[in-house]
CSV table of C-alpha atoms and ligand atoms in Angstrom, one decimal:
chain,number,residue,atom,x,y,z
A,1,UNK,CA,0.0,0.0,0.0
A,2,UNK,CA,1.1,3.5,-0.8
A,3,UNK,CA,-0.3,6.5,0.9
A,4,UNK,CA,-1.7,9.0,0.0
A,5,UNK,CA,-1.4,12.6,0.8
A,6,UNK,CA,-2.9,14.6,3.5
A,7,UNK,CA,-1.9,18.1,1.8
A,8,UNK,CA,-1.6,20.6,4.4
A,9,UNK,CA,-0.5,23.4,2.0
A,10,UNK,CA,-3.6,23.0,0.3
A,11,UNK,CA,-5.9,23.1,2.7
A,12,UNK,CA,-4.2,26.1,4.1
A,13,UNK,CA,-4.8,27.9,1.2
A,14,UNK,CA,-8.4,26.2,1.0
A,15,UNK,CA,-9.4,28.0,4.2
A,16,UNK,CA,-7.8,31.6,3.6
A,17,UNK,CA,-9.8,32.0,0.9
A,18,UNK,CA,-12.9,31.5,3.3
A,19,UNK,CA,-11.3,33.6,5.8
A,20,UNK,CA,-10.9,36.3,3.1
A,21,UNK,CA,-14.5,35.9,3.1
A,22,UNK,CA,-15.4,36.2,6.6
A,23,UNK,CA,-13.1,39.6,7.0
A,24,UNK,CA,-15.4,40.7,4.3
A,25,UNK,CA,-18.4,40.2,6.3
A,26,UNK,CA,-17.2,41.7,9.1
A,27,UNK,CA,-15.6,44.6,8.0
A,28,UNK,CA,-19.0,45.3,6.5
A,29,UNK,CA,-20.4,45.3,10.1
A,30,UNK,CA,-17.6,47.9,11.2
A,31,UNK,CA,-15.1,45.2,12.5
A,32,UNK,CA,-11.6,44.9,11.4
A,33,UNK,CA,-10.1,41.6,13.0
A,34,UNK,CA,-6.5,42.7,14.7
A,35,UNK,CA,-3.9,40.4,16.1
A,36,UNK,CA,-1.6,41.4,18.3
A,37,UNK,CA,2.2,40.0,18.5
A,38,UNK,CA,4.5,40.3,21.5
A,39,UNK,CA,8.1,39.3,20.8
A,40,UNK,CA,10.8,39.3,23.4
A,41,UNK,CA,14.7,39.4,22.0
A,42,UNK,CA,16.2,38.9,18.8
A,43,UNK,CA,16.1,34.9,18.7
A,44,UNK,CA,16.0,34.7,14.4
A,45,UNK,CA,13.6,31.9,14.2
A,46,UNK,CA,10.9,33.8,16.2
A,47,UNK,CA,11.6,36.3,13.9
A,48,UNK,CA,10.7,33.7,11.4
A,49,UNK,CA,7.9,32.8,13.3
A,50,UNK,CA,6.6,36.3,13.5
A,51,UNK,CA,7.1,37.2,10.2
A,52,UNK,CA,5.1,34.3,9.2
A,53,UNK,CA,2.0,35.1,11.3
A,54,UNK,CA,2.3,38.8,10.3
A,55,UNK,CA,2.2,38.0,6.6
A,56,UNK,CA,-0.9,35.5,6.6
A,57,UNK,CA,-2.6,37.9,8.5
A,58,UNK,CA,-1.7,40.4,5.3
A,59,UNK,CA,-3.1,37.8,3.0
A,60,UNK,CA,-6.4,37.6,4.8
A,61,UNK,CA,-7.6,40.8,5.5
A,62,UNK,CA,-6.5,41.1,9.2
A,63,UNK,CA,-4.7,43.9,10.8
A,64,UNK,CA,-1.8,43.1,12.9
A,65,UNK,CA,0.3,44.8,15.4
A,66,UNK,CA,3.7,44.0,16.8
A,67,UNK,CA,5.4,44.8,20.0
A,68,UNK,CA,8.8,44.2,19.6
A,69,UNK,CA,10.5,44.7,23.0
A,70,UNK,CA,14.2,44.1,24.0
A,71,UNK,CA,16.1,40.7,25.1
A,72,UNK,CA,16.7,42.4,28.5
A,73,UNK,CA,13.1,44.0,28.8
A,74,UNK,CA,11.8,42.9,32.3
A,75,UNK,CA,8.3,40.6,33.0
A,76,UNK,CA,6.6,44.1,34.2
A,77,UNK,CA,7.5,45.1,30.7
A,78,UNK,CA,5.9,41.9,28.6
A,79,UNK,CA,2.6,42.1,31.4
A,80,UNK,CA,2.0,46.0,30.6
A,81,UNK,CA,2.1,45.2,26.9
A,82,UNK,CA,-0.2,42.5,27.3
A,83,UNK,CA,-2.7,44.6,29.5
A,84,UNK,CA,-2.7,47.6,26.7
A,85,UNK,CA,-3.8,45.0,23.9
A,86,UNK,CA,-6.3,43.3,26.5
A,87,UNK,CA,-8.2,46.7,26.8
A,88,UNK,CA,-7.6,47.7,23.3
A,89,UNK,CA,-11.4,46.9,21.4
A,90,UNK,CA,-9.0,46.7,17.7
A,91,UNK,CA,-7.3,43.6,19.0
A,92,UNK,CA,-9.0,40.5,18.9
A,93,UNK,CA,-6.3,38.2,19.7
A,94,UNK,CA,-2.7,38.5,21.5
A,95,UNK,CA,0.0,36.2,21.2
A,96,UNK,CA,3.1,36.0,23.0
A,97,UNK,CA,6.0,34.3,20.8
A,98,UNK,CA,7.8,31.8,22.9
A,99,UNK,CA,10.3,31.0,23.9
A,100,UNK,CA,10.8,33.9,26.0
A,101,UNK,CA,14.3,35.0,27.9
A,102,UNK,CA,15.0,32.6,31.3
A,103,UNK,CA,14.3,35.9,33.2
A,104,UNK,CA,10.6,35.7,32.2
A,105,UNK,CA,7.9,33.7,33.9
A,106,UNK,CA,6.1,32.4,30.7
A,107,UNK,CA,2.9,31.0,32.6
A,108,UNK,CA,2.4,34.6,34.3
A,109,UNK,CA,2.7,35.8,30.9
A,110,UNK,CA,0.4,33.7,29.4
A,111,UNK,CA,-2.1,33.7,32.2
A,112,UNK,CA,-2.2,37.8,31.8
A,113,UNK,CA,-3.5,37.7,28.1
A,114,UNK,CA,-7.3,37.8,28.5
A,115,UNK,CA,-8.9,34.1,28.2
A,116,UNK,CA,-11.1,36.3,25.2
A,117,UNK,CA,-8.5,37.2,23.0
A,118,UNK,CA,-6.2,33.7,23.8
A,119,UNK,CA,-5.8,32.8,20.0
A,120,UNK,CA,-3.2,30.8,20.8
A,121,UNK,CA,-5.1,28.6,23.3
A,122,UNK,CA,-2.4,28.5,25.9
A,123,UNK,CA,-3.9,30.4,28.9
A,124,UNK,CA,-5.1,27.8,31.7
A,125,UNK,CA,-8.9,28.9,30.9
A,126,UNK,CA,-8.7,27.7,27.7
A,127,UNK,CA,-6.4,24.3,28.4
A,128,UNK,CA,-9.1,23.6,31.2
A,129,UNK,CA,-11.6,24.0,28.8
A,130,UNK,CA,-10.0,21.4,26.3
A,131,UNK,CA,-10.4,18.9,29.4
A,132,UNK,CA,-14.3,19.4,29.7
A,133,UNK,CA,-14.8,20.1,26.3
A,134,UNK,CA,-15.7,23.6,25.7
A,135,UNK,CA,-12.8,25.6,25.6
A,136,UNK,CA,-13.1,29.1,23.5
A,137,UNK,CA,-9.4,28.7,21.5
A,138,UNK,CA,-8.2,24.9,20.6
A,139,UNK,CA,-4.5,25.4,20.5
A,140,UNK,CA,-3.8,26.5,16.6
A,141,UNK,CA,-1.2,23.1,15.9
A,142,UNK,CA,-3.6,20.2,17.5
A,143,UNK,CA,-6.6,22.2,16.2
A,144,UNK,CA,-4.8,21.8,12.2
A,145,UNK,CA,-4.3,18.1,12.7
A,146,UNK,CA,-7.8,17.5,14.1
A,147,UNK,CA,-9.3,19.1,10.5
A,148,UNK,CA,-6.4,17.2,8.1
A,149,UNK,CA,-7.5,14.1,9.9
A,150,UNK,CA,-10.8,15.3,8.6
A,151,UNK,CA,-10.0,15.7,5.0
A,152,UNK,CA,-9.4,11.6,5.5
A,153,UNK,CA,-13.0,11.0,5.8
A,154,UNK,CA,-12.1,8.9,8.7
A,155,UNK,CA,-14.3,9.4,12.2
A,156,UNK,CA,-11.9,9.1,15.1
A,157,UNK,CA,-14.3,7.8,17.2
A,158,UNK,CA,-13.3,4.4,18.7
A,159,UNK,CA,-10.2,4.2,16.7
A,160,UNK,CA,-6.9,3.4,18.7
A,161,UNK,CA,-5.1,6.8,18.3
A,162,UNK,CA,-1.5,6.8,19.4
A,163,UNK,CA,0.2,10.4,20.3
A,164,UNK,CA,3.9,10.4,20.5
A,165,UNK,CA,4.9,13.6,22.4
A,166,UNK,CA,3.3,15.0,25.2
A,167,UNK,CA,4.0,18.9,25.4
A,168,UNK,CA,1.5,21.2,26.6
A,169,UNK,CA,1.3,23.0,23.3
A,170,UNK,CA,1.1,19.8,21.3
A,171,UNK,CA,1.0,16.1,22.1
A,172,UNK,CA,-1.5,16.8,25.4
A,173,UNK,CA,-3.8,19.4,24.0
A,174,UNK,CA,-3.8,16.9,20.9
A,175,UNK,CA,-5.0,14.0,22.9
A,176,UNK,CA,-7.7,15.8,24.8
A,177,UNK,CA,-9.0,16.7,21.4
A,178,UNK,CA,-9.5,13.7,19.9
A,179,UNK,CA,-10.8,11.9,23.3
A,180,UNK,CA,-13.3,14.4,23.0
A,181,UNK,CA,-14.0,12.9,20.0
A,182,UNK,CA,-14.6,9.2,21.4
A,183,UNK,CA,-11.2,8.2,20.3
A,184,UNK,CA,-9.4,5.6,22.5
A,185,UNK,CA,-5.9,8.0,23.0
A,186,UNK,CA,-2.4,6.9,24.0
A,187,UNK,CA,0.3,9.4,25.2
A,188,UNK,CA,3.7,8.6,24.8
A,189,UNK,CA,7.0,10.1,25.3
A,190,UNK,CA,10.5,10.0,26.2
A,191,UNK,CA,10.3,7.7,29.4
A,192,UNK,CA,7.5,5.7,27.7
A,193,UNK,CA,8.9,1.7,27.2
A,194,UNK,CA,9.1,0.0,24.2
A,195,UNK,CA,7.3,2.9,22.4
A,196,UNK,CA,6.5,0.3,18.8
A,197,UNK,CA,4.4,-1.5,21.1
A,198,UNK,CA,2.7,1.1,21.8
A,199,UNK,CA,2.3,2.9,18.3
A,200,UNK,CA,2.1,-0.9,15.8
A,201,UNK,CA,-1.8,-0.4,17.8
A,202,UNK,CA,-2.2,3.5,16.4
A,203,UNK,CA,-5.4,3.5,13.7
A,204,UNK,CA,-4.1,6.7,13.9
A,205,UNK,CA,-0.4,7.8,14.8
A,206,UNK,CA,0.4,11.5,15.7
A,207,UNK,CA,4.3,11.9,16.3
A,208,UNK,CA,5.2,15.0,17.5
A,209,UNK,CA,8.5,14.4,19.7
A,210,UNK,CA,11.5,16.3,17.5
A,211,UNK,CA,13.2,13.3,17.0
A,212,UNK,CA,14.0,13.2,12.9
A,213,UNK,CA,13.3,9.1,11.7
A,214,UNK,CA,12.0,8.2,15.3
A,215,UNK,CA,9.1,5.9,13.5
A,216,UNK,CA,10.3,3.5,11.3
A,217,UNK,CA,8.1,1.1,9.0
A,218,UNK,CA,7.8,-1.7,11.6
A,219,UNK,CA,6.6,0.5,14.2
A,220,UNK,CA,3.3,1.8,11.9
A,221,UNK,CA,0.2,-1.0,11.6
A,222,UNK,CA,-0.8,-1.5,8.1
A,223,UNK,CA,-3.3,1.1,6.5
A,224,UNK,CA,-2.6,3.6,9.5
A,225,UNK,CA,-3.1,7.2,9.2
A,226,UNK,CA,0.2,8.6,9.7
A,227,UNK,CA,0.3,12.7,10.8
A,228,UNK,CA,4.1,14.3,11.2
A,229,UNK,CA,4.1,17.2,13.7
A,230,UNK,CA,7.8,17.1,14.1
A,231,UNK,CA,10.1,19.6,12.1
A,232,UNK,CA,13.8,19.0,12.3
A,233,UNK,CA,16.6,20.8,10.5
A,234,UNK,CA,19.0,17.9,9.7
A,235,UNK,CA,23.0,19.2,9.6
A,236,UNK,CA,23.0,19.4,5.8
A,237,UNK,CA,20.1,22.0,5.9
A,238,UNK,CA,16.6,19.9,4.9
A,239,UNK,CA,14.2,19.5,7.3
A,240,UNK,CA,12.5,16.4,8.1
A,241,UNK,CA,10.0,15.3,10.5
A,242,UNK,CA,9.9,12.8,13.4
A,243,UNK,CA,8.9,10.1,11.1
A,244,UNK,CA,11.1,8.3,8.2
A,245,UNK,CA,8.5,9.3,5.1
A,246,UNK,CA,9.3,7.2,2.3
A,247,UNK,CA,9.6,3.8,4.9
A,248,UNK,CA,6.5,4.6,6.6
A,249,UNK,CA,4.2,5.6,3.3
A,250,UNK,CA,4.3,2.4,1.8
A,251,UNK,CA,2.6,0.8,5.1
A,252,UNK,CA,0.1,3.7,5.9
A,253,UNK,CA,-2.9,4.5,4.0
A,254,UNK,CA,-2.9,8.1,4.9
A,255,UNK,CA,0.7,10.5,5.5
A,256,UNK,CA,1.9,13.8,6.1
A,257,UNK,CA,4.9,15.3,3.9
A,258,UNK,CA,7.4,17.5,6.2
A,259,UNK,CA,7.2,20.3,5.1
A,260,UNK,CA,3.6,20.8,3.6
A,261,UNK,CA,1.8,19.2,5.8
A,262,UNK,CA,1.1,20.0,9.9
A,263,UNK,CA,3.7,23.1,9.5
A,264,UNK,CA,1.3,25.5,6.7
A,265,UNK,CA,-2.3,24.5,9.3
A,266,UNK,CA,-0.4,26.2,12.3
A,267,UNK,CA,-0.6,29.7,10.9
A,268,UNK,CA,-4.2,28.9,9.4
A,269,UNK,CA,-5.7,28.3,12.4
A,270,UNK,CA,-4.0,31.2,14.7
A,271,UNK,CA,-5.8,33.1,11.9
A,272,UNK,CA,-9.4,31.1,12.3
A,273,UNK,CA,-8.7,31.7,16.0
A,274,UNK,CA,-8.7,35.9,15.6
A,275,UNK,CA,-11.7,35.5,13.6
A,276,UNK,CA,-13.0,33.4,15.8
A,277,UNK,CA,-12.9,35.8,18.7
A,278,UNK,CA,-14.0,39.2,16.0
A,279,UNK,CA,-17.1,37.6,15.4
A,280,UNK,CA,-17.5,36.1,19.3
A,281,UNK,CA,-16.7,39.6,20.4
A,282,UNK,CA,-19.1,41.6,18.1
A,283,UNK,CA,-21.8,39.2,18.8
A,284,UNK,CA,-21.6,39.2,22.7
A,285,UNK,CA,-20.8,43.3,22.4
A,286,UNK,CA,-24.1,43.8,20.2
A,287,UNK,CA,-25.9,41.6,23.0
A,288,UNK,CA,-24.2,44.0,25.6
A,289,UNK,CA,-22.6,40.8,26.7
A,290,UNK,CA,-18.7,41.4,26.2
A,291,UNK,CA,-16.9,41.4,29.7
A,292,UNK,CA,-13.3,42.4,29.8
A,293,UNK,CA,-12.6,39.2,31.6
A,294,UNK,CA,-8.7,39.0,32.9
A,295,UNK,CA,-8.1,35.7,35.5
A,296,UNK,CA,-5.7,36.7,37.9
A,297,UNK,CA,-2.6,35.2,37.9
A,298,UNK,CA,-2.0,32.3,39.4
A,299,UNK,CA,1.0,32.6,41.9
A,300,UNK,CA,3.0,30.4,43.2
A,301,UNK,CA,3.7,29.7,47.0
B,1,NAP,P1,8.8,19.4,23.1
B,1,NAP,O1,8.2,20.4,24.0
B,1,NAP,O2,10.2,19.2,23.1
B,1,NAP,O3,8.1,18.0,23.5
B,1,NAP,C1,8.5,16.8,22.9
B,1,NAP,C2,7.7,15.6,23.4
B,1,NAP,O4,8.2,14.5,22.8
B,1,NAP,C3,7.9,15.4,25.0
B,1,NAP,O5,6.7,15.1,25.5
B,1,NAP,C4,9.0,14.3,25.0
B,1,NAP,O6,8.8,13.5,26.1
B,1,NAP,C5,8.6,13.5,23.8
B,1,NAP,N1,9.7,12.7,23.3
B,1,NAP,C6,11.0,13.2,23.1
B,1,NAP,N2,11.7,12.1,22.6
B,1,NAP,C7,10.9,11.1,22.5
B,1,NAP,C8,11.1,9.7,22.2
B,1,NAP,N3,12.3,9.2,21.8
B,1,NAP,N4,10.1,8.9,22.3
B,1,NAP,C9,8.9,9.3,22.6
B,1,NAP,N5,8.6,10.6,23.0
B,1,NAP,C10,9.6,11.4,23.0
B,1,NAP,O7,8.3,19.6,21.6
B,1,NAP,P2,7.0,20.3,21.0
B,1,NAP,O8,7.0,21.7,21.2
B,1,NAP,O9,5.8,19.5,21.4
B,1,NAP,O10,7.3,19.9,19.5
B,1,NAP,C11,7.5,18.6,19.0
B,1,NAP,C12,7.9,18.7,17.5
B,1,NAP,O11,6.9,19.3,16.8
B,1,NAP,C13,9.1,19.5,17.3
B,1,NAP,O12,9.8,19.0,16.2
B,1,NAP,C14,8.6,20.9,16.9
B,1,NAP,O13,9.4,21.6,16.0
B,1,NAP,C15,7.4,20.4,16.1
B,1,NAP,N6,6.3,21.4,16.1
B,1,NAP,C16,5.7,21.6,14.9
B,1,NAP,C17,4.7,22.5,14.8
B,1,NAP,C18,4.0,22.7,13.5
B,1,NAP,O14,3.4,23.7,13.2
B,1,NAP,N7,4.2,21.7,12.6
B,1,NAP,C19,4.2,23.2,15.9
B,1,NAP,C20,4.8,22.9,17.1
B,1,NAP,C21,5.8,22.0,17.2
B,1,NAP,P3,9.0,14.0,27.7
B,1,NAP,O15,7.7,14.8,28.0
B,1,NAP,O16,9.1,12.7,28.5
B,1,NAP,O17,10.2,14.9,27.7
């Protein structure tokens, strides 16, 4: 069997076209969806990373702001920032781009960013929410995978789905997603033994660990659906994902290319998230129902 492709590139561009339509709709009720991007030092793949965000919000019609602050600005700094765009009615969604300097207590930071405009899905509101099923923002990388899975045709419910990785901004939000989908979900990771065991049982196998040709053939059960979340840039300069392609897509039924698949849905749906949260927030506001609602930070001790 040779698998076929789950084209993340495509679908990416599939759904900016209907995002380019949804801006549409709301700019012709007065709204112009705005993202706001926090960026702490000069680390050049952020800057990648930022640059990337920026520019699909150019392609589909949403506004976006950047605070660029310095590698020794202080946490006092990144939380004032964050409160201005909290406030702020043009911003829909804030991100902060991690990682951010030692210095810098991340989950403060991301616990300050109101749980409305939490495109990225990270604040505890919204990772709670994933556990009892209703959060307002999936995480943008699990929520891609959960619709290229759908492009499959395949309903996850019941299936044996193996996650390798279990980050909080991948491999666990990931699994809470699908469970809420009936699936029957395995988390592994680093200390998990005899990890084939675990995935030769996957219906579906997600593999996001950042370990380049960590799944080999013998690992993947025959007609699997295979989805790479890994990126890895290998010494001579390609990157590659966590799982060896051209082995693995002769045993799968379903596979993700590195790059072109996971990588291009990431951006997407950071983008559906800001819509998301324009047309929440001009719903609720026309209701009289928008509450600038900040958690306080959770501290610890
Ligand atoms: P991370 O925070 O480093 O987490 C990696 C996870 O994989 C951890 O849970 C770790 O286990 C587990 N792991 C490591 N080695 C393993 C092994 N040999 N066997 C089984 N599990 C193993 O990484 P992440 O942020 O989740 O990212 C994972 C990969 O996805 C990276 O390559 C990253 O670049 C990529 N990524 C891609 C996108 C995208 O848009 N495509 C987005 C985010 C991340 P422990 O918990 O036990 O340490």
């Amino acid at each position: 069997m040779t698998a076929r492709i789950i084209d993340g590139k495509a679908l990416s561009a599939r759904l900016r076209a209907e995002f380019r339509q949804r801006v549409g709709r709301l700019v012709d009720q007065g709204v112009i969806p705005g993202l706001a991007v926090i960026r702490v030092g000069d680390d050049p793949a952020s800057r990648i990373y930022v640059g990337n965000k920026v520019k699909a919000c150019e392609e589909c019609g949403v506004a976006s702001f950047q605070q660029a602050l310095a590698a020794d600005a202080s946490e006092a700094d990144v939380l004032a920032g964050i409160r201005q765009f909290n406030t702020d009615p043009a911003i829909h969604g804030i991100l902060v781009q991690l990682p951010l300097p030692g210095h810098i207590d991340v989950r403060r930071v991301l616990e300050a960013i109101s749980v409305n405009k939490d495109v990225d899905g990270f604040h505890l509101y919204n990772v709670g929410g994933l556990v009892v099923g209703n959060t307002i923002f999936p995480p943008c990388t699990p929520y891609g995978v959960q619709l290229l899975l759908e492009t499959t045709g395949t309903d996850v419910a019941g299936k044996n789905v193996v996650v390798v990785g279990a980050s909080n901004i991948v491999g666990k939000p990931m699994a809470l997603m699908l469970l809420q989908k009936e699936a029957t979900v395995t988390i592994c990771h680093a200390k998990t033994q005899n990890l084939a065991q675990h995935t030769i049982l996957a219906d579906i196998l997600i593999v996001a660990a950042g370990k380049p040709g960590l799944i080999v053939p013998q690992m993947v059960k025959e007609g699997a659906i295979v989805i790479d979340v890994g990126i890895n840039r290998l010494p001579d300069g390609r990157i590659v994902g966590d799982v060896d392609f051209a082995g693995v897509r002769e045993k799968a039924s379903w596979i993700t290319p590195v790059p072109g698949g996971v990588g291009p849905m990431t951006v997407t749906m950071l983008i559906e998230n800001t819509l998301r949260s324009a047309e929440r927030a001009h719903h609720l506001r026309k209701n009289n129902d928008y509450q600038d609602w900040e958690t306080p930070s959770i501290k610890a001790g």
